[in-house]
PDB file of C-alpha atoms in Angstrom:
ATOM      1  CA  MET A   1     -26.135  33.576 -14.261  1.00 74.00           C
ATOM      2  CA  ASP A   2     -22.854  35.293 -13.589  1.00 92.00           C
ATOM      3  CA  THR A   3     -19.529  34.393 -15.173  1.00 92.00           C
ATOM      4  CA  LEU A   4     -18.143  32.687 -12.054  1.00 91.00           C
ATOM      5  CA  SER A   5     -21.143  30.351 -11.781  1.00 93.00           C
ATOM      6  CA  LEU A   6     -20.981  29.556 -15.480  1.00 92.00           C
ATOM      7  CA  GLY A   7     -17.242  28.870 -15.219  1.00 92.00           C
ATOM      8  CA  LEU A   8     -17.718  26.579 -12.220  1.00 93.00           C
ATOM      9  CA  LEU A   9     -20.545  24.735 -13.995  1.00 93.00           C
ATOM     10  CA  LEU A  10     -18.351  24.182 -17.061  1.00 94.00           C
ATOM     11  CA  ALA A  11     -15.416  23.075 -14.911  1.00 94.00           C
ATOM     12  CA  GLY A  12     -17.702  20.638 -13.082  1.00 93.00           C
ATOM     13  CA  LEU A  13     -18.972  19.237 -16.389  1.00 94.00           C
ATOM     14  CA  LEU A  14     -15.429  18.887 -17.677  1.00 94.00           C
ATOM     15  CA  ILE A  15     -14.559  16.845 -14.588  1.00 95.00           C
ATOM     16  CA  ILE A  16     -17.782  14.802 -14.354  1.00 97.00           C
ATOM     17  CA  LEU A  17     -18.084  13.837 -18.031  1.00 96.00           C
ATOM     18  CA  PRO A  18     -14.698  12.051 -18.294  1.00 96.00           C
ATOM     19  CA  LEU A  19     -15.296  10.397 -14.927  1.00 97.00           C
ATOM     20  CA  ALA A  20     -18.727   9.195 -16.082  1.00 97.00           C
ATOM     21  CA  LEU A  21     -17.249   7.857 -19.324  1.00 97.00           C
ATOM     22  CA  TYR A  22     -14.509   6.073 -17.360  1.00 97.00           C
ATOM     23  CA  ALA A  23     -17.109   4.615 -14.986  1.00 98.00           C
ATOM     24  CA  LEU A  24     -19.100   3.365 -17.995  1.00 98.00           C
ATOM     25  CA  PHE A  25     -15.927   1.815 -19.429  1.00 98.00           C
ATOM     26  CA  LEU A  26     -15.232   0.052 -16.125  1.00 98.00           C
ATOM     27  CA  TRP A  27     -18.837  -1.200 -15.837  1.00 98.00           C
ATOM     28  CA  ARG A  28     -18.660  -2.596 -19.371  1.00 98.00           C
ATOM     29  CA  ARG A  29     -15.533  -4.521 -18.362  1.00 98.00           C
ATOM     30  CA  VAL A  30     -17.318  -5.848 -15.265  1.00 98.00           C
ATOM     31  CA  TRP A  31     -20.313  -6.950 -17.351  1.00 98.00           C
ATOM     32  CA  ALA A  32     -18.034  -8.626 -19.908  1.00 98.00           C
ATOM     33  CA  ARG A  33     -16.159 -10.437 -17.138  1.00 98.00           C
ATOM     34  CA  GLN A  34     -19.431 -11.571 -15.547  1.00 98.00           C
ATOM     35  CA  ARG A  35     -20.585 -12.853 -18.946  1.00 98.00           C
ATOM     36  CA  ALA A  36     -17.293 -14.741 -19.407  1.00 98.00           C
ATOM     37  CA  ILE A  37     -17.589 -16.266 -15.924  1.00 98.00           C
ATOM     38  CA  ARG A  38     -21.165 -17.386 -16.623  1.00 98.00           C
ATOM     39  CA  GLU A  39     -20.086 -18.885 -19.950  1.00 98.00           C
ATOM     40  CA  ALA A  40     -17.125 -20.692 -18.367  1.00 98.00           C
ATOM     41  CA  GLU A  41     -19.400 -22.080 -15.623  1.00 96.00           C
ATOM     42  CA  ARG A  42     -21.954 -23.203 -18.214  1.00 95.00           C
ATOM     43  CA  ALA A  43     -19.217 -24.915 -20.254  1.00 96.00           C
ATOM     44  CA  ARG A  44     -17.801 -26.555 -17.109  1.00 96.00           C
ATOM     45  CA  ARG A  45     -21.225 -27.878 -16.087  1.00 95.00           C
ATOM     46  CA  GLU A  46     -21.863 -29.118 -19.604  1.00 95.00           C
ATOM     47  CA  ARG A  47     -18.486 -30.881 -19.699  1.00 96.00           C
ATOM     48  CA  LEU A  48     -19.013 -32.446 -16.261  1.00 96.00           C
ATOM     49  CA  GLY A  49     -22.551 -33.480 -17.219  1.00 96.00           C
ATOM     50  CA  SER A  50     -21.218 -35.106 -20.380  1.00 96.00           C
ATOM     51  CA  ASP A  51     -18.520 -36.910 -18.397  1.00 96.00           C
ATOM     52  CA  LEU A  52     -21.120 -38.087 -15.880  1.00 97.00           C
ATOM     53  CA  ARG A  53     -23.330 -39.411 -18.696  1.00 97.00           C
ATOM     54  CA  ILE A  54     -20.351 -41.306 -20.154  1.00 96.00           C
ATOM     55  CA  LEU A  55     -19.395 -42.795 -16.778  1.00 97.00           C
ATOM     56  CA  ALA A  56     -22.970 -43.744 -15.877  1.00 97.00           C
ATOM     57  CA  GLY A  57     -23.459 -45.337 -19.286  1.00 97.00           C
ATOM     58  CA  SER A  58     -20.146 -47.190 -19.020  1.00 97.00           C
ATOM     59  CA  LEU A  59     -21.093 -48.432 -15.564  1.00 97.00           C
ATOM     60  CA  LEU A  60     -24.447 -49.691 -16.880  1.00 97.00           C
ATOM     61  CA  ASP A  61     -22.789 -51.333 -19.904  1.00 97.00           C
ATOM     62  CA  GLU A  62     -20.225 -52.926 -17.551  1.00 95.00           C
ATOM     63  CA  GLN A  63     -17.382 -51.333 -19.502  1.00 97.00           C
ATOM     64  CA  LEU A  64     -16.109 -49.884 -16.237  1.00 95.00           C
ATOM     65  CA  PRO A  65     -15.527 -51.757 -12.970  1.00 95.00           C
ATOM     66  CA  LEU A  66     -18.253 -50.895 -10.468  1.00 96.00           C
ATOM     67  CA  ILE A  67     -15.934 -49.609  -7.745  1.00 96.00           C
ATOM     68  CA  GLU A  68     -13.888 -47.450 -10.110  1.00 95.00           C
ATOM     69  CA  GLY A  69     -17.031 -46.119 -11.786  1.00 96.00           C
ATOM     70  CA  ALA A  70     -18.684 -45.290  -8.461  1.00 97.00           C
ATOM     71  CA  ILE A  71     -15.591 -43.444  -7.241  1.00 96.00           C
ATOM     72  CA  ARG A  72     -15.298 -41.439 -10.450  1.00 96.00           C
ATOM     73  CA  ILE A  73     -19.018 -40.615 -10.499  1.00 98.00           C
ATOM     74  CA  LYS A  74     -18.911 -39.503  -6.855  1.00 98.00           C
ATOM     75  CA  VAL A  75     -15.997 -37.135  -7.483  1.00 97.00           C
ATOM     76  CA  LEU A  76     -17.575 -35.659 -10.640  1.00 97.00           C
ATOM     77  CA  ILE A  77     -21.026 -35.306  -9.108  1.00 97.00           C
ATOM     78  CA  ASP A  78     -19.533 -33.451  -6.124  1.00 97.00           C
ATOM     79  CA  ASN A  79     -18.064 -30.944  -8.574  1.00 96.00           C
ATOM     80  CA  TYR A  80     -21.128 -30.870 -10.822  1.00 97.00           C
ATOM     81  CA  ASP A  81     -23.906 -30.150  -8.324  1.00 95.00           C
ATOM     82  CA  THR A  82     -23.810 -30.392  -4.535  1.00 95.00           C
ATOM     83  CA  ALA A  83     -27.576 -30.793  -4.268  1.00 96.00           C
ATOM     84  CA  LEU A  84     -27.501 -33.687  -6.720  1.00 96.00           C
ATOM     85  CA  SER A  85     -24.560 -35.202  -4.864  1.00 96.00           C
ATOM     86  CA  ASN A  86     -26.578 -35.077  -1.627  1.00 96.00           C
ATOM     87  CA  ASN A  87     -29.599 -36.717  -3.238  1.00 97.00           C
ATOM     88  CA  PRO A  88     -30.380 -40.035  -1.500  1.00 97.00           C
ATOM     89  CA  ARG A  89     -30.243 -41.803  -4.862  1.00 97.00           C
ATOM     90  CA  CYS A  90     -26.543 -40.928  -5.132  1.00 97.00           C
ATOM     91  CA  GLN A  91     -25.589 -42.135  -1.666  1.00 97.00           C
ATOM     92  CA  VAL A  92     -24.391 -45.482  -2.990  1.00 98.00           C
ATOM     93  CA  PHE A  93     -21.557 -43.669  -4.771  1.00 98.00           C
ATOM     94  CA  HIS A  94     -20.585 -41.997  -1.493  1.00 97.00           C
ATOM     95  CA  GLN A  95     -20.749 -45.315   0.360  1.00 97.00           C
ATOM     96  CA  LEU A  96     -18.467 -47.047  -2.136  1.00 97.00           C
ATOM     97  CA  PHE A  97     -16.092 -44.080  -2.144  1.00 97.00           C
ATOM     98  CA  GLU A  98     -15.839 -44.092   1.658  1.00 97.00           C
ATOM     99  CA  ALA A  99     -15.476 -47.878   1.805  1.00 97.00           C
ATOM    100  CA  THR A 100     -12.476 -47.734  -0.542  1.00 96.00           C
ATOM    101  CA  ALA A 101     -10.894 -44.402   0.423  1.00 95.00           C
ATOM    102  CA  HIS A 102      -8.140 -46.117   2.404  1.00 94.00           C
ATOM    103  CA  VAL A 103      -7.039 -48.298  -0.524  1.00 94.00           C
ATOM    104  CA  PRO A 104      -3.762 -47.147  -2.101  1.00 92.00           C
ATOM    105  CA  THR A 105      -3.816 -46.175  -5.769  1.00 89.00           C
ATOM    106  CA  HIS A 106      -1.418 -46.006  -8.689  1.00 90.00           C
ATOM    107  CA  ALA A 107       2.194 -46.645  -7.693  1.00 93.00           C
ATOM    108  CA  ALA A 108       1.242 -47.334  -4.079  1.00 92.00           C
ATOM    109  CA  TRP A 109      -1.148 -50.074  -5.286  1.00 92.00           C
ATOM    110  CA  LYS A 110       1.615 -51.639  -7.362  1.00 90.00           C
ATOM    111  CA  ALA A 111       3.942 -51.501  -4.362  1.00 93.00           C
ATOM    112  CA  LEU A 112       1.548 -53.534  -2.203  1.00 92.00           C
ATOM    113  CA  GLU A 113       2.376 -57.117  -1.486  1.00 94.00           C
ATOM    114  CA  ARG A 114       0.327 -59.642  -3.410  1.00 94.00           C
ATOM    115  CA  ASN A 115      -1.653 -60.832  -0.365  1.00 96.00           C
ATOM    116  CA  GLU A 116      -2.603 -57.220   0.511  1.00 95.00           C
ATOM    117  CA  ARG A 117      -3.816 -56.630  -3.045  1.00 94.00           C
ATOM    118  CA  ARG A 118      -5.829 -59.837  -2.933  1.00 96.00           C
ATOM    119  CA  HIS A 119      -7.361 -58.752   0.385  1.00 95.00           C
ATOM    120  CA  HIS A 120      -8.472 -55.433  -1.164  1.00 95.00           C
ATOM    121  CA  GLU A 121      -9.731 -57.181  -4.296  1.00 94.00           C
ATOM    122  CA  ALA A 122     -11.802 -59.552  -2.148  1.00 96.00           C
ATOM    123  CA  ARG A 123     -13.274 -56.534  -0.361  1.00 96.00           C
ATOM    124  CA  PHE A 124     -14.045 -54.959  -3.766  1.00 96.00           C
ATOM    125  CA  MET A 125     -15.941 -58.118  -4.743  1.00 96.00           C
ATOM    126  CA  GLU A 126     -17.938 -57.996  -1.500  1.00 97.00           C
ATOM    127  CA  LEU A 127     -18.787 -54.334  -2.077  1.00 97.00           C
ATOM    128  CA  GLU A 128     -19.738 -55.016  -5.673  1.00 96.00           C
ATOM    129  CA  LEU A 129     -22.085 -57.842  -4.689  1.00 97.00           C
ATOM    130  CA  GLN A 130     -23.598 -55.716  -1.950  1.00 97.00           C
ATOM    131  CA  HIS A 131     -24.053 -52.482  -3.935  1.00 97.00           C
ATOM    132  CA  LYS A 132     -24.204 -53.445  -7.610  1.00 97.00           C
ATOM    133  CA  ALA A 133     -27.987 -53.192  -7.977  1.00 98.00           C
ATOM    134  CA  ALA A 134     -28.158 -49.848  -6.152  1.00 98.00           C
ATOM    135  CA  ALA A 135     -25.239 -48.400  -8.121  1.00 98.00           C
ATOM    136  CA  ARG A 136     -26.775 -49.474 -11.420  1.00 97.00           C
ATOM    137  CA  ALA A 137     -30.160 -48.035 -10.407  1.00 98.00           C
ATOM    138  CA  SER A 138     -28.499 -44.755  -9.424  1.00 98.00           C
ATOM    139  CA  ALA A 139     -26.550 -44.608 -12.684  1.00 98.00           C
ATOM    140  CA  ARG A 140     -29.753 -45.232 -14.646  1.00 98.00           C
ATOM    141  CA  TRP A 141     -31.537 -42.507 -12.633  1.00 98.00           C
ATOM    142  CA  LEU A 142     -28.701 -40.081 -13.399  1.00 97.00           C
ATOM    143  CA  LEU A 143     -28.990 -40.787 -17.125  1.00 96.00           C
ATOM    144  CA  GLU A 144     -32.768 -40.794 -17.355  1.00 96.00           C
ATOM    145  CA  GLU A 145     -33.845 -38.144 -14.855  1.00 95.00           C
ATOM    146  CA  ALA A 146     -31.151 -36.187 -13.034  1.00 95.00           C
ATOM    147  CA  LEU A 147     -28.804 -35.055 -15.787  1.00 95.00           C
ATOM    148  CA  PRO A 148     -29.993 -32.781 -18.573  1.00 90.00           C
ATOM    149  CA  PRO A 149     -29.892 -34.287 -22.048  1.00 87.00           C
ATOM    150  CA  PRO A 150     -26.702 -33.694 -23.999  1.00 81.00           C
ATOM    151  CA  ALA A 151     -26.483 -30.372 -25.837  1.00 73.00           C
ATOM    152  CA  ASN A 152     -26.771 -30.602 -29.616  1.00 72.00           C
ATOM    153  CA  ASP A 153     -23.929 -28.927 -31.456  1.00 57.00           C
ATOM    154  CA  ASP A 154     -25.720 -28.858 -34.820  1.00 53.00           C
TER     155      ASP A 154
END
């Protein structure tokens, strides 16, 4: 091998080696970021699952009004798992959400005239009578079959 070839080979190695080390550094950052994203998603799902278990249990124990519980469960389940949200057993939550979507909340609810509030409350009672059994069955199904058991932090 002549001197020129050897010099070019060394120059190439001196260029390639730092670039390879930099590429490895960048890949390690990508892998660490992917790991962090997976961990954040796992923690989010665990938190949402825990919240869903609490809401479903509260709905079954009648510690939470049916309409409010159904609305909250529907919103959380949409964020937790789209496939689970689309399960026919969860449709009652969607039905109650859609039936009450037009009802004002918070300050707008307080601003309603008394007869308007009473009209909405009467509709809530109708919906509760109509959907209570299905909502309770769906909440029980979520707790017993659909949601993973709570993680032990022992």
